[in-house]
CSV table of C-alpha atoms and ligand atoms in Angstrom, one decimal:
chain,number,residue,atom,x,y,z
W,11,MET,CA,-104.1,-77.3,-26.0
W,12,SER,CA,-102.5,-77.4,-29.9
W,13,LYS,CA,-101.3,-73.5,-31.3
W,14,LYS,CA,-104.5,-72.0,-33.2
W,15,ARG,CA,-103.2,-71.2,-37.0
W,16,ILE,CA,-103.9,-68.1,-37.3
W,17,LEU,CA,-103.2,-67.0,-40.9
W,18,ILE,CA,-102.7,-62.8,-41.8
W,19,ILE,CA,-103.2,-61.6,-45.0
W,20,GLY,CA,-101.6,-59.0,-45.8
W,21,GLY,CA,-98.9,-60.0,-44.4
W,22,SER,CA,-96.6,-56.9,-45.6
W,23,SER,CA,-98.5,-53.9,-44.5
W,24,LYS,CA,-97.8,-51.6,-42.3
W,25,ILE,CA,-100.5,-53.5,-39.3
W,26,GLY,CA,-99.2,-57.3,-41.1
W,27,LEU,CA,-96.0,-57.5,-40.4
W,28,THR,CA,-96.2,-55.9,-37.3
W,29,LEU,CA,-98.5,-58.4,-35.9
W,30,ILE,CA,-97.0,-61.2,-37.3
W,31,ASN,CA,-93.4,-59.8,-35.9
W,32,ILE,CA,-95.6,-59.6,-32.3
W,33,ILE,CA,-96.6,-63.2,-32.2
W,34,LYS,CA,-93.4,-64.7,-32.9
W,35,ASN,CA,-92.1,-62.9,-30.4
W,36,ASN,CA,-94.6,-63.4,-27.7
W,37,PHE,CA,-97.4,-66.1,-28.6
W,38,SER,CA,-95.5,-68.6,-30.3
W,39,SER,CA,-96.7,-70.7,-27.5
W,40,ASN,CA,-100.8,-69.7,-28.6
W,41,PHE,CA,-100.5,-69.3,-32.4
W,42,GLU,CA,-98.8,-70.3,-35.0
W,43,VAL,CA,-98.8,-67.8,-38.1
W,44,PHE,CA,-98.5,-68.1,-41.6
W,45,GLY,CA,-98.6,-64.7,-44.0
W,46,THR,CA,-98.6,-63.8,-47.2
W,47,TYR,CA,-97.8,-60.3,-49.5
W,48,ASN,CA,-98.9,-60.2,-52.9
W,49,THR,CA,-96.7,-57.4,-55.1
W,50,GLN,CA,-93.3,-56.9,-52.1
W,51,LYS,CA,-91.7,-60.4,-51.7
W,52,THR,CA,-91.1,-60.6,-48.2
W,53,PRO,CA,-88.7,-63.3,-47.0
W,54,GLN,CA,-91.4,-66.6,-45.2
W,55,LEU,CA,-94.5,-65.5,-46.3
W,56,THR,CA,-96.1,-66.9,-49.5
W,57,LYS,CA,-97.9,-65.1,-52.4
W,58,LEU,CA,-101.5,-64.8,-52.7
W,59,ASP,CA,-104.0,-62.0,-54.8
W,60,ILE,CA,-107.4,-61.6,-52.5
W,61,THR,CA,-108.3,-60.9,-56.2
W,62,ASP,CA,-107.1,-64.6,-57.4
W,63,TYR,CA,-109.1,-67.7,-56.0
W,64,VAL,CA,-108.2,-70.0,-57.1
W,65,MET,CA,-104.8,-69.1,-55.0
W,66,MET,CA,-107.4,-68.0,-52.3
W,67,GLU,CA,-108.7,-71.7,-51.8
W,68,ASN,CA,-105.5,-73.5,-52.5
W,69,THR,CA,-104.3,-71.3,-49.8
W,70,PHE,CA,-106.7,-72.1,-47.5
W,71,SER,CA,-107.3,-75.5,-47.8
W,72,LYS,CA,-103.6,-76.2,-46.9
W,73,ILE,CA,-103.4,-73.9,-43.8
W,74,GLN,CA,-107.1,-74.1,-42.7
W,75,PRO,CA,-107.0,-71.5,-40.1
W,76,HIS,CA,-108.7,-70.8,-37.0
W,77,ILE,CA,-108.1,-67.3,-37.7
W,78,VAL,CA,-107.8,-65.4,-40.4
W,79,ILE,CA,-106.8,-61.7,-40.0
W,80,LEU,CA,-107.8,-59.5,-42.7
W,81,THR,CA,-105.5,-56.4,-43.5
W,82,ALA,CA,-105.3,-56.0,-46.8
W,83,ALA,CA,-106.7,-54.2,-49.0
W,84,LEU,CA,-106.6,-51.0,-51.7
W,85,ILE,CA,-105.8,-48.3,-48.9
W,86,HIS,CA,-105.5,-44.4,-50.3
W,87,PRO,CA,-108.8,-42.9,-51.6
W,88,LEU,CA,-107.2,-41.4,-53.9
W,89,THR,CA,-106.2,-44.8,-55.4
W,90,CYS,CA,-109.8,-45.8,-54.7
W,91,GLU,CA,-111.4,-43.3,-56.2
W,92,GLU,CA,-109.6,-43.0,-59.7
W,93,ASN,CA,-110.1,-46.8,-59.3
W,94,LYS,CA,-113.5,-47.6,-58.3
W,95,THR,CA,-113.3,-51.1,-60.4
W,96,LEU,CA,-110.3,-52.5,-58.6
W,97,ALA,CA,-111.1,-50.4,-54.9
W,98,TRP,CA,-115.2,-53.0,-55.4
W,99,LYS,CA,-112.8,-55.8,-56.7
W,100,THR,CA,-109.6,-55.9,-54.0
W,101,ASN,CA,-112.0,-54.6,-50.6
W,102,VAL,CA,-115.5,-56.2,-50.8
W,103,ASP,CA,-115.5,-58.8,-53.9
W,104,SER,CA,-112.3,-60.0,-53.1
W,105,VAL,CA,-113.9,-60.0,-49.1
W,106,LYS,CA,-117.1,-62.7,-50.0
W,107,LYS,CA,-114.1,-64.6,-51.5
W,108,ILE,CA,-112.8,-64.5,-47.9
W,109,VAL,CA,-115.9,-64.5,-45.1
W,110,GLU,CA,-117.0,-67.9,-47.8
W,111,GLU,CA,-113.9,-69.7,-47.0
W,112,CYS,CA,-114.3,-68.7,-43.4
W,113,LYS,CA,-117.6,-70.1,-43.5
W,114,LYS,CA,-116.4,-73.7,-44.9
W,115,ILE,CA,-114.0,-74.6,-42.4
W,116,ASN,CA,-115.8,-71.9,-39.4
W,117,SER,CA,-112.3,-69.7,-39.1
W,118,LYS,CA,-112.9,-66.8,-37.6
W,119,LEU,CA,-112.6,-63.1,-38.8
W,120,ILE,CA,-110.5,-60.8,-37.9
W,121,PHE,CA,-111.4,-58.0,-40.6
W,122,LEU,CA,-109.6,-54.3,-40.6
W,123,SER,CA,-111.6,-51.5,-41.1
W,124,SER,CA,-111.3,-48.0,-41.2
W,125,ASP,CA,-112.8,-44.3,-39.5
W,126,TYR,CA,-113.3,-43.7,-43.0
W,127,VAL,CA,-116.7,-45.2,-42.6
W,128,TYR,CA,-118.3,-42.1,-40.9
W,129,SER,CA,-118.5,-38.8,-42.0
W,130,GLY,CA,-117.1,-37.5,-39.0
W,131,LYS,CA,-118.6,-35.0,-36.8
W,132,ASN,CA,-118.2,-33.0,-33.3
W,133,SER,CA,-118.9,-35.0,-30.8
W,134,LEU,CA,-117.2,-38.5,-29.9
W,135,ILE,CA,-118.6,-41.6,-32.2
W,136,GLU,CA,-119.6,-44.8,-30.6
W,137,GLU,CA,-119.5,-48.2,-32.3
W,138,THR,CA,-123.1,-48.5,-33.1
W,139,ASP,CA,-123.7,-44.1,-34.1
W,140,SER,CA,-124.8,-43.7,-38.4
W,141,LEU,CA,-121.8,-45.5,-41.2
W,142,ASP,CA,-122.2,-42.7,-43.7
W,143,PRO,CA,-118.7,-43.1,-45.9
W,144,LEU,CA,-117.6,-39.3,-47.7
W,145,ASN,CA,-115.2,-41.5,-50.5
W,146,TYR,CA,-114.9,-44.6,-52.2
W,147,TYR,CA,-112.0,-46.0,-50.5
W,148,GLY,CA,-114.7,-45.9,-47.6
W,149,LYS,CA,-118.0,-46.6,-48.6
W,150,THR,CA,-116.2,-49.9,-50.1
W,151,LYS,CA,-114.4,-50.7,-46.2
W,152,LEU,CA,-118.5,-50.9,-44.9
W,153,GLU,CA,-119.4,-52.4,-47.5
W,154,GLY,CA,-116.0,-55.2,-46.2
W,155,GLU,CA,-118.2,-54.9,-43.0
W,156,LYS,CA,-121.3,-55.5,-44.2
W,157,LEU,CA,-119.5,-58.6,-45.3
W,158,VAL,CA,-118.1,-59.8,-42.7
W,159,SER,CA,-120.8,-59.5,-39.7
W,160,THR,CA,-122.9,-62.5,-41.6
W,161,LEU,CA,-119.7,-64.5,-39.8
W,162,GLU,CA,-120.8,-65.8,-36.3
W,163,LYS,CA,-117.2,-65.3,-35.4
W,164,PHE,CA,-116.0,-62.2,-36.1
W,165,LEU,CA,-114.0,-58.7,-35.6
W,166,ILE,CA,-114.1,-54.8,-36.9
W,167,ILE,CA,-111.3,-53.2,-36.1
W,168,ARG,CA,-111.7,-49.5,-36.7
W,169,THR,CA,-109.3,-48.4,-36.5
W,170,ALA,CA,-107.0,-45.2,-38.0
W,171,TRP,CA,-104.1,-43.0,-38.7
W,172,VAL,CA,-101.6,-46.0,-38.7
W,173,ASN,CA,-97.9,-45.6,-38.4
W,174,ASP,CA,-94.5,-47.6,-38.1
W,175,THR,CA,-91.0,-46.3,-38.4
W,176,ASN,CA,-90.0,-49.6,-40.8
W,177,PRO,CA,-87.6,-47.3,-43.2
W,178,ASN,CA,-89.6,-48.0,-46.1
W,179,SER,CA,-93.3,-47.2,-44.9
W,180,LYS,CA,-95.3,-44.4,-46.4
W,181,SER,CA,-97.0,-43.8,-43.0
W,182,PHE,CA,-96.9,-40.4,-41.7
W,183,VAL,CA,-94.4,-39.9,-39.4
W,184,MET,CA,-92.3,-41.7,-42.1
W,185,GLN,CA,-93.9,-39.2,-44.4
W,186,VAL,CA,-92.2,-36.2,-42.6
W,187,ILE,CA,-89.9,-37.5,-40.9
W,188,ASN,CA,-88.2,-37.9,-44.8
W,189,SER,CA,-89.8,-34.8,-46.0
W,190,LEU,CA,-87.7,-32.8,-43.2
W,191,LYS,CA,-85.2,-34.5,-43.6
W,192,GLN,CA,-84.9,-32.8,-46.7
W,193,ASN,CA,-85.4,-29.9,-45.9
W,194,ARG,CA,-88.6,-29.5,-47.6
W,195,ILE,CA,-92.0,-28.3,-46.5
W,196,PHE,CA,-94.4,-30.6,-46.0
W,197,ASN,CA,-98.1,-29.2,-46.0
W,198,VAL,CA,-100.5,-30.6,-43.7
W,199,ALA,CA,-103.7,-30.1,-43.4
W,200,THR,CA,-105.4,-28.6,-39.3
W,201,ASP,CA,-109.1,-28.6,-40.1
W,202,GLN,CA,-108.8,-32.6,-40.2
W,203,PHE,CA,-108.7,-34.5,-36.6
W,204,GLY,CA,-108.5,-38.0,-35.4
W,205,HIS,CA,-106.3,-40.6,-33.6
W,206,PRO,CA,-103.2,-41.4,-34.8
W,207,THR,CA,-102.2,-44.9,-33.8
W,208,TYR,CA,-98.7,-46.9,-33.4
W,209,SER,CA,-98.6,-50.1,-36.0
W,210,VAL,CA,-97.6,-51.8,-32.6
W,211,ASN,CA,-99.9,-50.7,-29.8
W,212,LEU,CA,-102.5,-51.5,-32.3
W,213,ALA,CA,-101.3,-55.4,-32.9
W,214,GLU,CA,-100.7,-56.0,-28.6
W,215,MET,CA,-104.6,-54.2,-28.7
W,216,ILE,CA,-106.0,-56.8,-31.0
W,217,ILE,CA,-104.0,-59.5,-29.7
W,218,GLU,CA,-105.4,-59.7,-26.6
W,219,LEU,CA,-109.1,-59.4,-28.5
W,220,ILE,CA,-108.5,-61.8,-30.3
W,221,LEU,CA,-106.6,-63.9,-26.2
W,222,LYS,CA,-110.3,-62.8,-24.4
W,223,GLN,CA,-112.4,-64.3,-27.7
W,224,ALA,CA,-114.2,-60.4,-28.3
W,225,ASN,CA,-117.3,-60.0,-30.8
W,226,GLY,CA,-118.0,-57.7,-33.2
W,227,ILE,CA,-117.3,-54.4,-33.8
W,228,PHE,CA,-114.4,-52.1,-32.0
W,229,HIS,CA,-112.2,-49.0,-32.2
W,230,VAL,CA,-108.7,-49.5,-31.8
W,231,THR,CA,-106.6,-47.0,-32.0
W,232,GLY,CA,-104.7,-44.4,-30.1
W,233,SER,CA,-106.0,-42.0,-27.6
W,234,THR,CA,-105.4,-38.2,-28.8
W,235,TYR,CA,-107.5,-36.8,-30.5
W,236,ILE,CA,-105.6,-34.3,-32.7
W,237,SER,CA,-105.0,-32.4,-36.0
W,238,ARG,CA,-103.4,-33.6,-38.5
W,239,PHE,CA,-101.1,-30.3,-38.2
W,240,GLU,CA,-100.2,-30.3,-34.9
W,241,PHE,CA,-99.4,-34.7,-35.1
W,242,ALA,CA,-97.0,-33.5,-37.9
W,243,GLN,CA,-95.3,-31.2,-35.8
W,244,LYS,CA,-95.0,-33.5,-32.7
W,245,ILE,CA,-93.4,-35.9,-35.7
W,246,ALA,CA,-90.6,-33.8,-36.5
W,247,MET,CA,-89.7,-32.6,-32.0
W,248,ALA,CA,-90.0,-36.2,-31.6
W,249,PHE,CA,-87.3,-36.8,-34.3
W,250,CYS,CA,-85.3,-33.4,-33.8
W,251,LEU,CA,-86.6,-32.2,-37.0
W,252,ASN,CA,-87.2,-28.7,-38.4
W,253,HIS,CA,-90.8,-27.8,-37.0
W,254,ASN,CA,-91.2,-24.7,-39.3
W,255,LEU,CA,-90.7,-27.1,-42.6
W,256,ILE,CA,-94.5,-28.0,-41.8
W,257,HIS,CA,-97.4,-26.1,-43.3
W,258,GLY,CA,-100.8,-26.0,-42.3
W,259,VAL,CA,-103.1,-26.4,-45.3
W,260,ILE,CA,-107.4,-26.4,-45.4
W,261,SER,CA,-107.6,-30.0,-45.9
W,262,LYS,CA,-109.8,-29.9,-49.6
W,263,SER,CA,-106.7,-27.9,-51.3
W,264,ASN,CA,-104.4,-30.5,-50.6
W,265,SER,CA,-105.9,-33.5,-52.2
W,266,GLY,CA,-109.4,-33.6,-54.6
W,267,ILE,CA,-111.4,-35.5,-52.0
W,268,GLN,CA,-113.4,-35.5,-49.9
W,269,ARG,CA,-112.6,-37.4,-46.1
W,270,PRO,CA,-114.5,-37.0,-42.4
W,271,LEU,CA,-112.9,-34.0,-40.8
W,272,ASN,CA,-113.6,-35.1,-37.5
W,273,VAL,CA,-114.0,-38.6,-36.3
W,274,ASN,CA,-113.3,-38.8,-32.5
W,275,LEU,CA,-113.4,-42.4,-31.6
W,276,ASN,CA,-115.0,-43.5,-28.5
W,277,LEU,CA,-113.2,-46.2,-26.7
W,278,ASN,CA,-114.3,-47.2,-23.9
W,279,LYS,CA,-116.4,-50.8,-25.4
W,280,LEU,CA,-112.6,-51.4,-26.0
W,281,LYS,CA,-111.3,-50.4,-22.9
W,282,SER,CA,-114.0,-52.1,-21.1
W,283,ILE,CA,-112.4,-55.9,-22.5
W,284,ILE,CA,-108.7,-55.2,-22.5
W,285,SER,CA,-105.8,-54.3,-20.1
W,286,VAL,CA,-103.4,-53.3,-23.0
W,287,ASN,CA,-104.1,-49.5,-22.9
W,288,PRO,CA,-104.4,-47.3,-25.6
W,289,LEU,CA,-101.4,-44.9,-26.2
W,290,THR,CA,-101.5,-41.6,-25.7
W,291,LEU,CA,-99.7,-39.7,-28.5
W,292,GLU,CA,-96.6,-38.5,-26.2
W,293,GLU,CA,-95.7,-41.9,-25.8
W,294,GLN,CA,-96.3,-43.8,-29.1
W,295,LEU,CA,-94.0,-41.4,-30.7
W,296,ASN,CA,-91.2,-41.8,-27.5
W,297,LEU,CA,-91.8,-45.4,-28.2
W,298,MET,CA,-90.5,-45.4,-32.6
W,299,ARG,CA,-87.9,-42.8,-31.4
W,300,ILE,CA,-86.4,-45.9,-29.9
W,301,ASP,CA,-87.2,-48.1,-32.8
W,302,TYR,CA,-86.0,-45.1,-35.0
W,303,GLU,CA,-82.4,-45.5,-36.3
W,304,PHE,CA,-82.1,-42.0,-36.1
W,305,ASP,CA,-78.6,-40.7,-39.2
W,306,PRO,CA,-77.1,-38.0,-38.3
W,307,ILE,CA,-74.8,-37.7,-41.1
W,308,LEU,CA,-72.0,-36.6,-39.5
W,309,LYS,CA,-69.5,-39.8,-39.1
W,310,ASP,CA,-69.9,-40.3,-34.2
W,311,VAL,CA,-72.5,-38.4,-33.6
W,312,LYS,CA,-75.1,-39.5,-31.9
W,313,LEU,CA,-78.7,-38.1,-31.3
W,314,ILE,CA,-80.3,-40.5,-28.3
W,315,PRO,CA,-84.3,-40.3,-27.8
W,316,ILE,CA,-84.2,-39.9,-23.8
W,317,GLY,CA,-86.5,-42.5,-22.4
W,318,LYS,CA,-89.1,-40.6,-19.9
W,319,PHE,CA,-91.2,-43.1,-17.6
W,320,HIS,CA,-94.9,-40.9,-16.1
W,321,ASP,CA,-96.7,-41.8,-13.4
W,322,GLU,CA,-99.3,-40.1,-10.6
W,323,ARG,CA,-96.2,-38.1,-8.9
W,324,GLY,CA,-94.9,-35.9,-12.5
W,325,SER,CA,-92.1,-38.3,-15.1
W,326,LEU,CA,-88.1,-39.7,-14.2
W,327,SER,CA,-85.6,-39.4,-17.1
W,328,VAL,CA,-82.1,-41.0,-16.9
W,329,MET,CA,-79.3,-37.8,-17.9
W,330,VAL,CA,-76.4,-40.2,-17.5
W,331,SER,CA,-75.8,-43.9,-17.1
W,332,LYS,CA,-73.1,-46.9,-18.2
W,333,ASN,CA,-75.4,-49.6,-19.6
W,334,ARG,CA,-78.7,-47.8,-20.5
W,335,ASN,CA,-79.4,-47.4,-24.7
W,336,ASP,CA,-82.2,-44.3,-23.8
W,337,ALA,CA,-79.7,-41.8,-22.1
W,338,PRO,CA,-76.0,-40.8,-22.5
W,339,ASN,CA,-73.6,-42.9,-21.9
W,340,PHE,CA,-70.9,-41.5,-21.4
W,341,ASP,CA,-67.5,-44.2,-19.8
W,342,ILE,CA,-66.1,-40.2,-17.9
W,343,THR,CA,-68.5,-37.7,-17.4
W,344,GLN,CA,-65.9,-35.0,-15.8
W,345,GLU,CA,-68.2,-31.5,-16.1
W,346,VAL,CA,-72.2,-30.9,-16.4
W,347,TYR,CA,-72.8,-27.5,-17.4
W,348,LEU,CA,-75.9,-25.8,-16.9
W,349,THR,CA,-76.8,-22.7,-19.1
W,350,GLU,CA,-79.9,-20.5,-18.5
W,351,ILE,CA,-80.9,-18.4,-21.5
W,352,PRO,CA,-83.3,-16.2,-21.2
W,353,ASN,CA,-83.9,-14.6,-24.6
W,354,SER,CA,-85.1,-16.4,-27.7
W,355,GLN,CA,-82.4,-16.2,-30.9
W,356,THR,CA,-79.4,-16.5,-28.2
W,357,ILE,CA,-76.4,-17.0,-30.2
W,358,ARG,CA,-73.9,-19.9,-27.7
W,359,ALA,CA,-71.0,-22.5,-28.5
W,360,SER,CA,-70.0,-21.3,-31.8
W,361,HIS,CA,-66.4,-23.7,-31.0
W,362,LYS,CA,-64.8,-26.6,-31.4
W,363,HIS,CA,-63.6,-29.2,-28.9
W,364,HIS,CA,-59.5,-30.2,-28.7
W,365,HIS,CA,-59.9,-33.4,-26.4
W,366,ILE,CA,-63.2,-32.4,-25.5
W,367,ASP,CA,-66.8,-34.6,-26.7
W,368,GLU,CA,-70.1,-33.3,-25.0
W,369,PHE,CA,-73.7,-34.1,-25.0
W,370,PHE,CA,-76.5,-31.1,-25.1
W,371,ILE,CA,-79.6,-31.7,-23.5
W,372,MET,CA,-82.3,-29.0,-23.2
W,373,LEU,CA,-83.4,-29.0,-20.7
W,374,ASP,CA,-86.2,-26.3,-21.3
W,375,GLY,CA,-87.4,-24.6,-23.9
W,376,SER,CA,-85.3,-25.6,-27.9
W,377,ALA,CA,-82.8,-24.2,-29.6
W,378,LYS,CA,-80.8,-25.2,-33.3
W,379,PHE,CA,-78.1,-27.0,-33.9
W,380,VAL,CA,-75.6,-26.8,-36.8
W,381,LEU,CA,-72.2,-28.5,-36.4
W,382,ILE,CA,-69.1,-28.6,-39.0
W,383,ASP,CA,-66.8,-31.6,-39.3
W,384,ASP,CA,-63.3,-30.6,-39.1
W,385,ARG,CA,-61.1,-33.7,-38.4
W,386,GLU,CA,-58.9,-33.8,-41.4
W,387,ASN,CA,-58.9,-38.1,-40.8
W,388,SER,CA,-63.0,-37.9,-41.4
W,389,SER,CA,-65.3,-40.0,-43.7
W,390,THR,CA,-67.6,-36.3,-43.3
W,391,TYR,CA,-64.5,-33.9,-43.2
W,392,LYS,CA,-66.0,-30.5,-43.7
W,393,LYS,CA,-69.5,-31.9,-44.0
W,394,SER,CA,-72.1,-30.1,-42.0
W,395,PHE,CA,-74.8,-31.1,-39.5
W,396,THR,CA,-78.2,-28.9,-38.5
W,397,THR,CA,-80.4,-30.5,-35.6
W,398,PHE,CA,-83.6,-28.7,-33.3
W,399,LEU,CA,-83.2,-30.5,-29.7
W,400,ASN,CA,-86.7,-29.2,-27.4
W,401,ASP,CA,-87.4,-29.9,-23.9
W,402,GLU,CA,-91.3,-32.3,-24.6
W,403,PHE,CA,-89.0,-35.0,-27.0
W,404,ARG,CA,-85.8,-34.6,-25.2
W,405,SER,CA,-83.3,-36.0,-26.9
W,406,ALA,CA,-78.8,-35.3,-25.8
W,407,LEU,CA,-77.1,-34.9,-29.2
W,408,PHE,CA,-73.2,-36.1,-28.9
W,409,VAL,CA,-70.5,-34.3,-30.3
W,410,PRO,CA,-67.6,-35.3,-30.8
W,411,SER,CA,-63.9,-33.3,-30.4
W,412,GLY,CA,-62.8,-32.0,-33.8
W,413,ILE,CA,-66.7,-30.7,-34.3
W,414,PHE,CA,-67.9,-27.5,-35.0
W,415,HIS,CA,-70.8,-26.3,-32.8
W,416,ILE,CA,-73.6,-23.6,-32.5
W,417,PHE,CA,-76.5,-23.1,-31.3
W,418,LYS,CA,-79.9,-20.8,-31.2
W,419,THR,CA,-82.5,-20.5,-29.1
W,420,ILE,CA,-85.7,-20.2,-30.3
W,421,GLN,CA,-87.8,-20.1,-27.1
W,422,ASN,CA,-87.6,-17.4,-24.1
W,423,ASN,CA,-85.9,-19.1,-21.4
W,424,SER,CA,-84.3,-22.2,-21.9
W,425,LYS,CA,-81.8,-24.2,-20.2
W,426,CYS,CA,-79.5,-26.1,-22.4
W,427,LEU,CA,-77.6,-28.8,-20.1
W,428,ALA,CA,-73.6,-29.8,-21.6
W,429,ILE,CA,-72.1,-33.3,-20.3
W,430,ALA,CA,-68.6,-32.7,-20.8
W,431,SER,CA,-65.7,-36.3,-20.8
W,432,LYS,CA,-62.5,-32.9,-19.8
W,433,ALA,CA,-63.2,-31.2,-17.1
W,434,PHE,CA,-62.0,-27.1,-17.7
W,435,ASP,CA,-58.6,-26.8,-17.4
W,436,LYS,CA,-57.5,-23.0,-17.6
W,437,ASN,CA,-53.7,-24.1,-18.3
W,438,LYS,CA,-55.0,-26.0,-20.8
W,439,PRO,CA,-57.2,-24.1,-23.4
W,440,ASP,CA,-58.9,-26.2,-25.4
W,441,THR,CA,-61.3,-24.4,-27.5
W,442,ILE,CA,-61.3,-22.4,-31.0
W,443,SER,CA,-63.7,-20.7,-30.9
W,444,VAL,CA,-65.3,-19.0,-34.9
W,445,GLU,CA,-67.2,-15.9,-36.2
W,446,HIS,CA,-70.5,-17.2,-35.7
W,447,LYS,CA,-71.1,-16.4,-39.7
W,448,PHE,CA,-68.2,-19.8,-40.3
W,449,PHE,CA,-71.4,-21.8,-39.9
W,450,GLY,CA,-73.0,-20.4,-43.6
W,451,THR,CA,-77.2,-19.3,-44.4
W,452,GLU,CA,-77.6,-22.3,-43.0
W,453,PHE,CA,-77.2,-21.3,-39.3
W,454,GLU,CA,-78.8,-18.2,-40.3
W,455,ASN,CA,-82.2,-18.9,-41.4
T,518,NAP,N1,-103.4,-46.8,-42.5
T,518,NAP,C1,-104.5,-46.3,-41.8
T,518,NAP,O1,-103.8,-45.6,-41.0
T,518,NAP,C2,-105.0,-47.6,-41.6
T,518,NAP,C3,-106.3,-46.6,-41.2
T,518,NAP,C4,-107.5,-47.4,-41.0
T,518,NAP,C5,-107.2,-48.6,-41.6
T,518,NAP,N2,-106.3,-49.5,-42.5
T,518,NAP,C6,-106.5,-50.3,-42.9
T,518,NAP,O2,-106.0,-51.5,-42.0
T,518,NAP,C7,-105.4,-52.8,-43.1
T,518,NAP,C8,-104.1,-52.2,-43.5
T,518,NAP,O3,-103.7,-50.9,-43.9
T,518,NAP,P1,-101.5,-51.0,-43.9
T,518,NAP,O4,-101.8,-49.2,-43.6
T,518,NAP,O5,-101.2,-51.9,-42.7
T,518,NAP,O6,-101.6,-51.1,-44.9
T,518,NAP,P2,-100.0,-51.0,-46.3
T,518,NAP,O7,-99.4,-51.0,-45.9
T,518,NAP,O8,-101.0,-50.0,-46.9
T,518,NAP,O9,-100.6,-52.9,-47.5
T,518,NAP,C9,-102.0,-52.7,-48.3
T,518,NAP,C10,-101.7,-54.2,-48.2
T,518,NAP,O10,-102.6,-54.8,-49.1
T,518,NAP,C11,-102.0,-55.5,-49.2
T,518,NAP,N3,-103.3,-55.8,-50.6
T,518,NAP,C12,-103.2,-55.3,-51.4
T,518,NAP,N4,-104.0,-55.8,-52.8
T,518,NAP,C13,-103.3,-56.9,-52.6
T,518,NAP,C14,-104.3,-58.3,-52.9
T,518,NAP,N5,-104.6,-58.3,-54.4
T,518,NAP,N6,-104.1,-58.9,-52.9
T,518,NAP,C15,-103.3,-59.5,-51.7
T,518,NAP,N7,-102.7,-58.6,-51.5
T,518,NAP,C16,-103.3,-57.4,-51.7
T,518,NAP,C17,-100.3,-55.4,-50.1
T,518,NAP,O11,-99.5,-56.6,-50.4
T,518,NAP,P3,-98.5,-56.5,-51.3
T,518,NAP,O12,-97.4,-54.4,-50.6
T,518,NAP,O13,-97.9,-57.5,-50.7
T,518,NAP,O14,-99.1,-55.7,-52.4
T,518,NAP,C18,-100.3,-55.0,-48.0
T,518,NAP,O15,-100.1,-56.0,-47.8
T,518,NAP,C19,-105.9,-52.1,-44.5
T,518,NAP,O16,-107.9,-52.6,-44.6
T,518,NAP,C20,-107.1,-50.4,-44.6
T,518,NAP,O17,-108.0,-50.5,-44.8
T,518,NAP,C21,-105.4,-48.7,-42.5
């Protein structure tokens, strides 16, 4: 069977880029994929401004797509409110033109819509529930939906809170990570609830809907329903950052426009058709941790997210391995220590080793670690690094010899595992201790 041609309009978007990568890597025998960008020039994508209809007609007649996925849109609610003319032109008028082009060659149109077409309520929302957007962005997405649904073959994907870990991305996950890495307070709404969605999971679900030749309107998101505030805290924990910098605010004080506060989407229609599972937030963050490149600032120091495999019996994690990248990889492990610490605010370590390299993992509870590089020939000599380990999203912190390190428990009943490259030898002391104040105010706070 000949391959179907898919045109992704907005190939430079978070969702578009992910779709292109997954189709190219995993579905190249089913589809030939073409993508477009507008302002963000991207290798292998062609230029298309959807408000330029001549360019649009040329793109359609050149590619003659069987399937069009429309991700391009003006997506920031505040921008749409402030520039209504541009929002309508991009999110409504251009959709009308794309629908016309699809009608000409009988293409199927997959339209990325939003949970902002609802005003939100305290019970589960079905695809057939009434639509009453609260802001202009939501209104334009609803108008787009109406146009798309005049086609014979279409999919309307109502998604929400889409994230990726692309270093240049402005996704919520990357905003939280970048802010906390710079030690900045991150204000976030405590009263706005929704479904975080990982772009990879979303793309896989959309592709399965296409393969199953589904038609109509679908909620397509992650399965966890959570507040923005708790979501931000989970991000901090998953990426070993300081969750105390996340400050809860009431949503109205955070931005000038109205947003739906409780959009709890029923995913049953989606689940009845596809076999790919909408992921829980924990599953999404564990995958994002693997995709994300941790850069712990000090030379040779590493943070390794430890994989966790769940089934009905519980979970399984690999704590040391010779050949995995989701576990500490130690050629030589000579000793493994377990410290059980009943009280929070308890300080341990406060030393460096001459020859011993170590991995630290919090088995229970959480702790703040501060490291200072004391290796004179290191490019990060005298620099310090602070990180936070916890038992919910376990990471292994690798501390090579020559780096001073200290940690302080944050919770009662914490347990820390230390995996050492050399056994303790009382005849050859390897430890140089320092007072806590050596680690400065960064540690005290
Ligand atoms: N992100 C979310 O949380 C979320 C939630 C619900 C629904 N959605 C929907 O999902 C879709 C994709 O969202 P996203 O977050 O992946 O988007 P994104 O990363 O912010 O990217 C927006 C895309 O729109 C393109 N674009 C904007 N104006 C254009 C124009 N005049 N001509 C051609 N392309 C134009 C941009 O191209 P350049 O960058 O090249 O200029 C970019 O590819 C949108 O339709 C959005 O409404 C997103």
